[in-house]
Amino acid sequence: MSTMQIAGRDLAFNKQRLLANFDDWSMSVADALAEDEGLVLSECHWKIIHFLREYYGTHEMPPSPRVIIKAIGTELSAHVPCTRKHLEGLFPNGGCKQACRIAGLPRYYCHSC
């Protein structure tokens, strides 16, 4: 484990650079993690990130891309059907895995989506 200072707080990260404690996450942490990966978070990114966290909080696992598209696809793309390719375009460095990282989900969950 290593620590990194983000948003004025010392946060623990594992070897895969994933947040070690789900509850340490905040929007400012997400912004910093996204910036580190070269992303500027848009409204669509935030909808996915918040959905991932809410879903994890209820089900203790991340939703599959299909569940994301079915649940919030129309919010992400009102005029064009939202597809898995659309989601991967929003998170180009790993798709769902990158979204899980920025959302602060634990390592073992990032591999399931």
Short mmCIF file of C-alpha atoms in Angstrom, two decimals:
data_model
loop_
_atom_site.label_atom_id
_atom_site.label_comp_id
_atom_site.label_asym_id
_atom_site.label_seq_id
_atom_site.Cartn_x
_atom_site.Cartn_y
_atom_site.Cartn_z
CA MET A 1 0.00 0.00 0.00
CA SER A 2 1.06 3.51 -0.69
CA THR A 3 -0.41 6.83 0.30
CA MET A 4 -1.04 9.84 -1.83
CA GLN A 5 -2.23 13.29 -0.86
CA ILE A 6 -5.37 14.23 -2.76
CA ALA A 7 -7.66 17.13 -1.93
CA GLY A 8 -5.73 17.81 1.27
CA ARG A 9 -6.11 14.25 2.57
CA ASP A 10 -3.69 11.32 2.77
CA LEU A 11 -5.37 8.40 1.02
CA ALA A 12 -4.24 4.77 0.84
CA PHE A 13 -3.88 3.11 -2.56
CA ASN A 14 -3.03 -0.49 -3.38
CA LYS A 15 -0.44 -1.70 -5.92
CA GLN A 16 -2.93 -1.25 -8.77
CA ARG A 17 -3.34 2.44 -7.83
CA LEU A 18 -6.90 1.83 -6.64
CA LEU A 19 -8.37 3.53 -3.61
CA ALA A 20 -7.98 1.11 -0.70
CA ASN A 21 -11.03 2.33 1.25
CA PHE A 22 -14.34 2.83 -0.58
CA ASP A 23 -15.47 5.38 2.02
CA ASP A 24 -12.44 7.64 1.40
CA TRP A 25 -13.87 8.62 -1.98
CA SER A 26 -15.22 12.10 -2.73
CA MET A 27 -15.93 14.07 -5.86
CA SER A 28 -12.63 15.93 -5.45
CA VAL A 29 -10.83 12.58 -5.21
CA ALA A 30 -12.58 11.45 -8.40
CA ASP A 31 -11.55 14.67 -10.17
CA ALA A 32 -7.92 14.11 -9.14
CA LEU A 33 -7.96 10.44 -10.21
CA ALA A 34 -9.52 11.37 -13.54
CA GLU A 35 -6.99 14.15 -14.10
CA ASP A 36 -4.19 11.67 -13.38
CA GLU A 37 -5.61 9.53 -16.21
CA GLY A 38 -6.00 12.46 -18.60
CA LEU A 39 -9.77 12.78 -18.29
CA VAL A 40 -11.90 15.83 -17.65
CA LEU A 41 -15.14 14.60 -16.14
CA SER A 42 -18.31 15.66 -17.93
CA GLU A 43 -21.90 15.37 -16.78
CA CYS A 44 -22.08 11.94 -18.47
CA HIS A 45 -19.00 10.74 -16.58
CA TRP A 46 -20.51 11.87 -13.29
CA LYS A 47 -23.81 10.08 -13.99
CA ILE A 48 -21.92 6.83 -14.53
CA ILE A 49 -19.66 7.34 -11.51
CA HIS A 50 -22.57 8.09 -9.19
CA PHE A 51 -24.55 5.17 -10.60
CA LEU A 52 -21.58 2.83 -10.01
CA ARG A 53 -21.25 3.97 -6.41
CA GLU A 54 -24.98 3.72 -5.70
CA TYR A 55 -25.21 0.30 -7.32
CA TYR A 56 -22.17 -0.93 -5.39
CA GLY A 57 -23.65 0.43 -2.17
CA THR A 58 -26.78 -1.63 -2.72
CA HIS A 59 -25.43 -4.78 -4.37
CA GLU A 60 -21.77 -4.86 -3.21
CA MET A 61 -20.65 -5.35 -6.81
CA PRO A 62 -20.50 -3.08 -9.84
CA PRO A 63 -23.15 -3.22 -12.55
CA SER A 64 -22.29 -4.71 -15.90
CA PRO A 65 -22.14 -2.31 -18.84
CA ARG A 66 -25.51 -3.72 -19.93
CA VAL A 67 -27.08 -2.78 -16.58
CA ILE A 68 -25.59 0.73 -16.81
CA ILE A 69 -26.95 1.21 -20.33
CA LYS A 70 -30.39 -0.09 -19.37
CA ALA A 71 -30.60 2.02 -16.19
CA ILE A 72 -29.16 5.36 -17.32
CA GLY A 73 -28.51 5.00 -21.06
CA THR A 74 -31.13 7.55 -22.06
CA GLU A 75 -29.64 10.05 -19.60
CA LEU A 76 -26.23 9.58 -21.25
CA SER A 77 -27.40 9.79 -24.83
CA ALA A 78 -30.91 11.11 -25.42
CA HIS A 79 -30.82 11.20 -29.23
CA VAL A 80 -28.53 8.30 -30.09
CA PRO A 81 -28.82 4.86 -28.49
CA CYS A 82 -26.22 4.42 -25.76
CA THR A 83 -24.02 1.39 -26.39
CA ARG A 84 -21.12 -0.31 -24.69
CA LYS A 85 -18.88 1.40 -27.25
CA HIS A 86 -20.27 4.76 -26.07
CA LEU A 87 -19.37 3.89 -22.46
CA GLU A 88 -15.89 2.79 -23.49
CA GLY A 89 -15.50 6.09 -25.36
CA LEU A 90 -16.20 8.02 -22.16
CA PHE A 91 -13.58 5.98 -20.28
CA PRO A 92 -11.02 5.21 -23.02
CA ASN A 93 -8.30 3.79 -20.75
CA GLY A 94 -10.13 0.66 -19.66
CA GLY A 95 -13.86 1.29 -20.05
CA CYS A 96 -15.73 0.00 -17.03
CA LYS A 97 -12.50 -0.77 -15.15
CA GLN A 98 -11.41 2.86 -15.48
CA ALA A 99 -14.85 4.04 -14.39
CA CYS A 100 -14.68 1.75 -11.34
CA ARG A 101 -11.23 3.13 -10.46
CA ILE A 102 -12.42 6.73 -10.61
CA ALA A 103 -15.58 5.80 -8.66
CA GLY A 104 -13.38 4.35 -5.90
CA LEU A 105 -14.60 0.76 -6.15
CA PRO A 106 -12.33 -1.93 -4.67
CA ARG A 107 -9.92 -3.81 -6.92
CA TYR A 108 -11.69 -7.13 -7.00
CA TYR A 109 -14.85 -5.45 -8.22
CA CYS A 110 -13.13 -3.63 -11.07
CA HIS A 111 -12.36 -6.96 -12.72
CA SER A 112 -15.98 -8.08 -12.85
CA CYS A 113 -17.24 -5.41 -15.20
#
